[in-house]
mmCIF file of C-alpha atoms in Angstrom:
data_model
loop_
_atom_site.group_PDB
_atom_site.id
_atom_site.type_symbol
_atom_site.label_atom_id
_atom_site.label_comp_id
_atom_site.label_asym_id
_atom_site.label_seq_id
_atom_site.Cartn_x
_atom_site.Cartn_y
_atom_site.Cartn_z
ATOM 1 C CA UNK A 1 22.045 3.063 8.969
ATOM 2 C CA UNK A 2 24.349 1.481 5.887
ATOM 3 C CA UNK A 3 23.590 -2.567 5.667
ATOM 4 C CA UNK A 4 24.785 -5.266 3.721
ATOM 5 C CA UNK A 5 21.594 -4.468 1.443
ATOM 6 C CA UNK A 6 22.781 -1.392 0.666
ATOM 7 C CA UNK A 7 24.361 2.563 1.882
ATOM 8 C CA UNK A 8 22.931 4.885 3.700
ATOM 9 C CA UNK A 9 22.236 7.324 0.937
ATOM 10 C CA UNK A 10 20.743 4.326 -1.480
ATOM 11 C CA UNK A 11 18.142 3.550 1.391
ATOM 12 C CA UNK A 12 17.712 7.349 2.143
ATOM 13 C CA UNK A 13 16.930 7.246 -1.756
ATOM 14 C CA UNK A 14 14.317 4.718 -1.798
ATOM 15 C CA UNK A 15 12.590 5.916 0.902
ATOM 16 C CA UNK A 16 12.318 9.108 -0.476
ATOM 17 C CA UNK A 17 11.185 7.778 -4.212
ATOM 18 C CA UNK A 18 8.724 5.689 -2.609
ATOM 19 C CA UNK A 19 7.152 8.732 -0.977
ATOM 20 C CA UNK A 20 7.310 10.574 -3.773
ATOM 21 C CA UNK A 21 5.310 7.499 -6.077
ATOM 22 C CA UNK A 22 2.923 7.311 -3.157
ATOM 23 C CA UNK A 23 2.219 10.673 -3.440
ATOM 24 C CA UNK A 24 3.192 11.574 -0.115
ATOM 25 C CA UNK A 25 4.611 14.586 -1.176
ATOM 26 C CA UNK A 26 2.699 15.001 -4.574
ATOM 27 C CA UNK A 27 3.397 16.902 -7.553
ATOM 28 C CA UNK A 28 5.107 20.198 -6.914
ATOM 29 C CA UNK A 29 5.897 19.488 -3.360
ATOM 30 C CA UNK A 30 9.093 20.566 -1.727
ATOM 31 C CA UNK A 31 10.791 18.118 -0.262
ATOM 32 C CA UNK A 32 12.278 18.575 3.161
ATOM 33 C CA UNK A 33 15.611 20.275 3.212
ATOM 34 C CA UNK A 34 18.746 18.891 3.310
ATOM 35 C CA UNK A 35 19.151 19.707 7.005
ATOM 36 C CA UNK A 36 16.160 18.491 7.792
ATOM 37 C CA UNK A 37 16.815 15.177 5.868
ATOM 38 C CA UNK A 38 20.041 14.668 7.722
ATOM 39 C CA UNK A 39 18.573 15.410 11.095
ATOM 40 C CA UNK A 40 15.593 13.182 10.492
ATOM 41 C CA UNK A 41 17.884 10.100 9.100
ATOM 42 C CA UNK A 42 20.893 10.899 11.639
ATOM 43 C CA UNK A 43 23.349 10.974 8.647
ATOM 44 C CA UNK A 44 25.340 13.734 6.704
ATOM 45 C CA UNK A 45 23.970 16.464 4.547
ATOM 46 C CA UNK A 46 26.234 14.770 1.861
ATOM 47 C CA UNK A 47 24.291 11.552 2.249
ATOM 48 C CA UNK A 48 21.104 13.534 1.624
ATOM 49 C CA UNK A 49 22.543 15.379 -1.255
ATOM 50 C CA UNK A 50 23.929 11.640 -3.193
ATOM 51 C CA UNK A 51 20.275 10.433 -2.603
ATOM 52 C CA UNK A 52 18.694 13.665 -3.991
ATOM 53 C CA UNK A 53 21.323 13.511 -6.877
ATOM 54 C CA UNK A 54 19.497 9.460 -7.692
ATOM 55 C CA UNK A 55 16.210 10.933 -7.497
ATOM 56 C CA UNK A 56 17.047 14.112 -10.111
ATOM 57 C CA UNK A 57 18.875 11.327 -12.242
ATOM 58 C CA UNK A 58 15.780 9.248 -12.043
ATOM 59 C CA UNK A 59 13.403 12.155 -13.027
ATOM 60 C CA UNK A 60 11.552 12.152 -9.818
ATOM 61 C CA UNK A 61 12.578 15.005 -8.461
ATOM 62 C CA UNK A 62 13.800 18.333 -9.558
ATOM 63 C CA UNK A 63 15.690 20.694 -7.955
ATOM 64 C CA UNK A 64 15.593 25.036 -8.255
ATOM 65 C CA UNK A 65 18.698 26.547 -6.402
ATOM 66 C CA UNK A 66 17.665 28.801 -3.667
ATOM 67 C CA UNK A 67 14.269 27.119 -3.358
ATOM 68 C CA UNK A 68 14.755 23.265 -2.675
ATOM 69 C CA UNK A 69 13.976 20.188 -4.346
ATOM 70 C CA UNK A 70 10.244 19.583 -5.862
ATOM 71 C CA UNK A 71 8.286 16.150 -6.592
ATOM 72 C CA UNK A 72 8.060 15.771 -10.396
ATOM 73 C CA UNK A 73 4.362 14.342 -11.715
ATOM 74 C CA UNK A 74 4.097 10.715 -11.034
ATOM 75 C CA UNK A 75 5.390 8.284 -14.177
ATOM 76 C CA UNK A 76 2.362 5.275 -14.858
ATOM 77 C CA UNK A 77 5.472 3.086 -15.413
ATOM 78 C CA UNK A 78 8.007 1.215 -13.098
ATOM 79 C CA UNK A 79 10.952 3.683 -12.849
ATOM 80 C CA UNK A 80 14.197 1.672 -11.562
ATOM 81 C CA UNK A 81 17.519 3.272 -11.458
ATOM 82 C CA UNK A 82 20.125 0.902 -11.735
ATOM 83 C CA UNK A 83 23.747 1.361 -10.546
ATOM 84 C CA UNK A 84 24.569 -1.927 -8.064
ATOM 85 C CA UNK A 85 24.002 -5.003 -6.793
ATOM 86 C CA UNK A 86 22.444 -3.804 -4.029
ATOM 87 C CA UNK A 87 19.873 -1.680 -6.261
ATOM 88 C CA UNK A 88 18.601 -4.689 -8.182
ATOM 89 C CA UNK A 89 18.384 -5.985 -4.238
ATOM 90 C CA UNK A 90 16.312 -3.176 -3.480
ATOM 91 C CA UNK A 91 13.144 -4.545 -6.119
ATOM 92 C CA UNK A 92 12.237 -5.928 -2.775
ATOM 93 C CA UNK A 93 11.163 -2.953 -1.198
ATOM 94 C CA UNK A 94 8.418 -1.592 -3.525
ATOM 95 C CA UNK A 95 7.906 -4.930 -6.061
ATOM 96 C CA UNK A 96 6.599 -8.237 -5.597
ATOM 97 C CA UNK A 97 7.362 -11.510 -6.885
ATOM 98 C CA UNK A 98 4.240 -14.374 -7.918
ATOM 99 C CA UNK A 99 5.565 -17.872 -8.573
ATOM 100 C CA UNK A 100 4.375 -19.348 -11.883
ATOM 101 C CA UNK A 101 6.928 -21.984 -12.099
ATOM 102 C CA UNK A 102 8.381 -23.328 -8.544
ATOM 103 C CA UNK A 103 12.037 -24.344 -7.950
ATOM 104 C CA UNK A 104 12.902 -27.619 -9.389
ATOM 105 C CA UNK A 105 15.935 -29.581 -10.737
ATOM 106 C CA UNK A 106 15.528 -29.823 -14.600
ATOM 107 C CA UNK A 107 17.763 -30.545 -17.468
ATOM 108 C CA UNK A 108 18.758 -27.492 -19.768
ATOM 109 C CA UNK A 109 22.065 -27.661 -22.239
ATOM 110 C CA UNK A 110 21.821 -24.227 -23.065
ATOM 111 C CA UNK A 111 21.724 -22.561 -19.382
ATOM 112 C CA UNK A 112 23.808 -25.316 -17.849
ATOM 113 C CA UNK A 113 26.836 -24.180 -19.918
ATOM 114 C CA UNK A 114 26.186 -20.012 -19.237
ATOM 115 C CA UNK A 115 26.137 -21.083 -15.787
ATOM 116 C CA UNK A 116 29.733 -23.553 -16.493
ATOM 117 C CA UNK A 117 28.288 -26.516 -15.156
ATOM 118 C CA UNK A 118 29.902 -30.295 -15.830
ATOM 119 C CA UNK A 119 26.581 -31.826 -16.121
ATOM 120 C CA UNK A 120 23.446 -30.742 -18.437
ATOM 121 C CA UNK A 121 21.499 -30.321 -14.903
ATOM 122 C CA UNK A 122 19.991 -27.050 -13.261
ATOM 123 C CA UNK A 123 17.712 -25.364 -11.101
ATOM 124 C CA UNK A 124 15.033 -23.307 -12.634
ATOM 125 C CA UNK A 125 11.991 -21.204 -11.596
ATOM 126 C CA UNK A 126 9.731 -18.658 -13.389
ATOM 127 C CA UNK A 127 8.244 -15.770 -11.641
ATOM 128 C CA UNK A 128 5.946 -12.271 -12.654
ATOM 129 C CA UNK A 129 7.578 -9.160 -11.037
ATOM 130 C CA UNK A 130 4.631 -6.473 -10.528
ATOM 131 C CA UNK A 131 4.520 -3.107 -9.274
ATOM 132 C CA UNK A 132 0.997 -2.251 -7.744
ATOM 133 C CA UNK A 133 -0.492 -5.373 -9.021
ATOM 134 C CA UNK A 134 0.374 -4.753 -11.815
ATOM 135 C CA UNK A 135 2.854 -6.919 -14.116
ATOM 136 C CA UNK A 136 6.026 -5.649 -15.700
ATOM 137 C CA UNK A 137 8.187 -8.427 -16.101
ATOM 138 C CA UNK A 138 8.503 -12.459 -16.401
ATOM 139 C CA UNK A 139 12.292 -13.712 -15.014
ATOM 140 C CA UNK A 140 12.960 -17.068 -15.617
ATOM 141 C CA UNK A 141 15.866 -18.133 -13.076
ATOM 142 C CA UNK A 142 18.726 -20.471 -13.511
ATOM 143 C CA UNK A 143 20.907 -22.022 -10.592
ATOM 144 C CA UNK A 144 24.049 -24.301 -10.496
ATOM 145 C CA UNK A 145 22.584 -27.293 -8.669
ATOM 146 C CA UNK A 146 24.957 -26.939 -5.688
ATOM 147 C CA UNK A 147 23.066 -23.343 -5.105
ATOM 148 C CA UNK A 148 19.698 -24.742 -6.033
ATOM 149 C CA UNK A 149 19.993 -26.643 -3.352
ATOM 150 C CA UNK A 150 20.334 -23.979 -0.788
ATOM 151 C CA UNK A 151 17.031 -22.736 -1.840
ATOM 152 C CA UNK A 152 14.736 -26.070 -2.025
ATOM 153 C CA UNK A 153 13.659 -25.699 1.265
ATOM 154 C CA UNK A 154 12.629 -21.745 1.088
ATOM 155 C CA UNK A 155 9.174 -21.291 0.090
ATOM 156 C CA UNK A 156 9.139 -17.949 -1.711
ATOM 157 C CA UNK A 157 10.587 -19.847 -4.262
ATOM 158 C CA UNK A 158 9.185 -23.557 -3.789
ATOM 159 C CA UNK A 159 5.142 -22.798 -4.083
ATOM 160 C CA UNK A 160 3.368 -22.217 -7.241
ATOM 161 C CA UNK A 161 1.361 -18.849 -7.219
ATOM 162 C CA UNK A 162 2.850 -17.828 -4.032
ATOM 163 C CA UNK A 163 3.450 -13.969 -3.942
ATOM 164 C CA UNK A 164 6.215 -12.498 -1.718
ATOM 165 C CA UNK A 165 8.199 -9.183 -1.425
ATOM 166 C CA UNK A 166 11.306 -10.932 -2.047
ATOM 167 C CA UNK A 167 14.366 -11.084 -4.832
ATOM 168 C CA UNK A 168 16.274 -13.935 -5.883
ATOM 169 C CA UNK A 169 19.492 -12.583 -5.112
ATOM 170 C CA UNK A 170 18.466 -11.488 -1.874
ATOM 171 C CA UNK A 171 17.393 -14.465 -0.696
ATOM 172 C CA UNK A 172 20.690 -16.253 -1.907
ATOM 173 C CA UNK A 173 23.158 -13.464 -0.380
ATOM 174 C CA UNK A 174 22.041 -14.217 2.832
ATOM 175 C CA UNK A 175 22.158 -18.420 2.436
ATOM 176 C CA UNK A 176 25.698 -18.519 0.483
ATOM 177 C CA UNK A 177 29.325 -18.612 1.645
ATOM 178 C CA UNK A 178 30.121 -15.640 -0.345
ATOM 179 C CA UNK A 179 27.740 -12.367 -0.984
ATOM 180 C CA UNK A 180 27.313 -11.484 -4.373
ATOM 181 C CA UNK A 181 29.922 -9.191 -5.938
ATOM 182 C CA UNK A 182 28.969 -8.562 -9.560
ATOM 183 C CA UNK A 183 26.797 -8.928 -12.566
ATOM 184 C CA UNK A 184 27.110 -9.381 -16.335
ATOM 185 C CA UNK A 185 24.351 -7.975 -18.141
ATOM 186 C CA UNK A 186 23.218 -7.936 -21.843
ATOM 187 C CA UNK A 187 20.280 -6.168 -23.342
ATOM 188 C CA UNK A 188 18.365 -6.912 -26.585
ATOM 189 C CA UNK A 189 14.801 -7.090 -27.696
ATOM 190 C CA UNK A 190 12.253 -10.034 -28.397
ATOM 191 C CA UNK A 191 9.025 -10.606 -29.134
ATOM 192 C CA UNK A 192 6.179 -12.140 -26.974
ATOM 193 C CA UNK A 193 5.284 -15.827 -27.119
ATOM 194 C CA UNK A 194 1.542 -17.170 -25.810
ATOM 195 C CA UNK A 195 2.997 -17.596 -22.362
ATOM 196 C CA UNK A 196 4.656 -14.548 -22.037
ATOM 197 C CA UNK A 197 1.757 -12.226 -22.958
ATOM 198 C CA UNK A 198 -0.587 -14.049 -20.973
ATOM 199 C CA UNK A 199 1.735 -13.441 -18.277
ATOM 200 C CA UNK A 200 2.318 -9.457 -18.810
ATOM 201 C CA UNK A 201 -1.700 -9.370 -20.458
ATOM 202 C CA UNK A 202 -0.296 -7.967 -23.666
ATOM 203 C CA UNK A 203 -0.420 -8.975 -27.015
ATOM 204 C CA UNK A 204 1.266 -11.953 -28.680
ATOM 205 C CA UNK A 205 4.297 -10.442 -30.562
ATOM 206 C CA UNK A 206 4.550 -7.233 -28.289
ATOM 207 C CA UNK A 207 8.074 -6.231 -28.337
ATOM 208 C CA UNK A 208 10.012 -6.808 -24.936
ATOM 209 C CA UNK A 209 12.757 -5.537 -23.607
ATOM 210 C CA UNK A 210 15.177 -8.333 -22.790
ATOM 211 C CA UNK A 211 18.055 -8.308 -19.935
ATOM 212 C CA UNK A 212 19.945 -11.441 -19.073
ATOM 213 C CA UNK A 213 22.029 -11.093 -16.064
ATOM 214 C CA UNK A 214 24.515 -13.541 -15.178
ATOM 215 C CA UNK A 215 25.627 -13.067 -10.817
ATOM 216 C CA UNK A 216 29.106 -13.676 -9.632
ATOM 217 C CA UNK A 217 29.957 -13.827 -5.964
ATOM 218 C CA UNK A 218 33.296 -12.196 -4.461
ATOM 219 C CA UNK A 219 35.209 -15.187 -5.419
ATOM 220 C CA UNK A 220 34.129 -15.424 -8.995
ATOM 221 C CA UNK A 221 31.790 -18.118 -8.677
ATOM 222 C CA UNK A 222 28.504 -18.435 -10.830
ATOM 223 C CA UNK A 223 25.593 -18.718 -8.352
ATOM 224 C CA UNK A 224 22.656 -17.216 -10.953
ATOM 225 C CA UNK A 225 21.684 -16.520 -14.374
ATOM 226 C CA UNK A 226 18.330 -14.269 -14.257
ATOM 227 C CA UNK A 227 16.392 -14.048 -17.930
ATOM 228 C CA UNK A 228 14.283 -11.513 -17.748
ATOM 229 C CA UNK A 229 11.165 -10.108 -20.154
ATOM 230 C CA UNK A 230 9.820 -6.415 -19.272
ATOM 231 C CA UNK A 231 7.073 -4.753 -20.576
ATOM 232 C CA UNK A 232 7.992 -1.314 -22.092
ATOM 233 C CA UNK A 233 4.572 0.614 -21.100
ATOM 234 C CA UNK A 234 5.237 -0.669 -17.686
ATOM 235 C CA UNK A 235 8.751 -0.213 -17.395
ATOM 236 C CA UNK A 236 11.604 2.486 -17.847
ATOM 237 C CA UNK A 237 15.145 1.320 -17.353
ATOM 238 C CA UNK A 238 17.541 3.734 -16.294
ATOM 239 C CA UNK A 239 21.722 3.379 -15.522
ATOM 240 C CA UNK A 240 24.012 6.236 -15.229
ATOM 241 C CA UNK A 241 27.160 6.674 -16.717
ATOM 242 C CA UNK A 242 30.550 7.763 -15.738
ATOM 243 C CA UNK A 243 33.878 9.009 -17.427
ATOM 244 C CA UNK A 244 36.616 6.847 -16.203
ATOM 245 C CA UNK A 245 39.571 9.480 -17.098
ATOM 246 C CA UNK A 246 39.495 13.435 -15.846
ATOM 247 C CA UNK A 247 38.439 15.938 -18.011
ATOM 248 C CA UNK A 248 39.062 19.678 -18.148
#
């Protein structure tokens, strides 16, 4: 069941939170068991129980010992739980992507060097990321020009207005020599200009959340810097965290 786009329990995980947001199993549902997970997916009861451990993280779930795990009352906003790669992969599965700015060679100083380019030269495209039609975030997308290239031709990213259930880095994990390994990520706030609250229909100086991400494939290669603008009714950001040393 485990792929390239991600582990067995991360796709048990977002098959499960999609049911749940569908209301599939609706507020105050049980879930299936554990057992019955496993059997159903033809994986491990530990599988089930990392995926059920995302979904309690994520607030979509909650679990009562003796009694099972329950559906929590569905959130208005995007919910994302971020951990990997391959979770910012899975946007594809429950997201999708309009074009408002196509793929094109252009000249920027300022990305060129983030992205440690000799020349001033990069690829760039602008997209709106919704969630049930409904828009949560502007990304504006930077490529080196030798990974621009691989992308020209692919018309997710190459036609103005075109909507797709797609991601950036999806797209370029499966064209590149290398898969991507890592990400750098910052997080700060800004206001919206004209174009931006057009694009997320909100108010011109709404405060945005802000999250630049720069992408590094296994060899340590530069291959994307991803700008990206959310819209805090529409949006909850979540990461866990992890000691690093044992504790008693």
């Amino acid at each position: 069941m485990g792929t390239r786009a991600g582990s067995s329990y991360q796709l048990v995980s977002r098959e499960l939170r999609q049911k749940v947001l569908d209301g599939e199993f609706g507020d105050g549902k049980r879930l299936p068991t554990e057992a019955e997970l496993a059997d159903s997916y033809g994986v491990s009861r530990q599988t089930i129980r990392r995926a059920f451990q995302d979904l309690v993280a994520e607030d979509i779930v909650y679990r009562v010992p003796g009694r099972g795990t329950f559906a929590k009352a569905a959130d208005p906003r995007y919910v994302r739980q971020v951990g990997s790669i391959d979770d910012l992969m899975g946007l594809a599965e429950d997201t999708t992507m309009r074009v408002i700015e196509p793929l094109a060679r252009r000249v920027d100083l300022s990305s060129a060097g983030r992205l440690r380019q000799e020349s001033d030269a990069v690829y760039r495209m602008r997209f709106v990321r919704m969630h049930d039609d409904l828009p949560f975030c502007v990304t504006t997308v930077f490529l080196p020009i030798s990974v621009g290239r691989t992308l020209a031709a692919v018309s997710e990213v190459t036609t103005e207005g075109g909507v797709s259930r797609t991601t950036v880095i999806g797209l370029l994990d499966g064209l590149l020599p290398h898969p991507i390994a890592e990400a750098h990520q910052s997080i700060t706030v800004e206001r919206a200009d004209p174009a931006l609250a057009t694009h997320l229909v909100c108010p011109v100086d709404q405060p945005l959340l802000r999250i630049d991400r720069l992408y590094l494939d296994e060899v340590g290669d530069v291959v994307e810097l991803a700008v990206s603008q959310f819209l805090p009714e529409q949006y909850s950001y979540r990461i866990r965290l992890r000691r690093t040393t044992p504790w008693h």
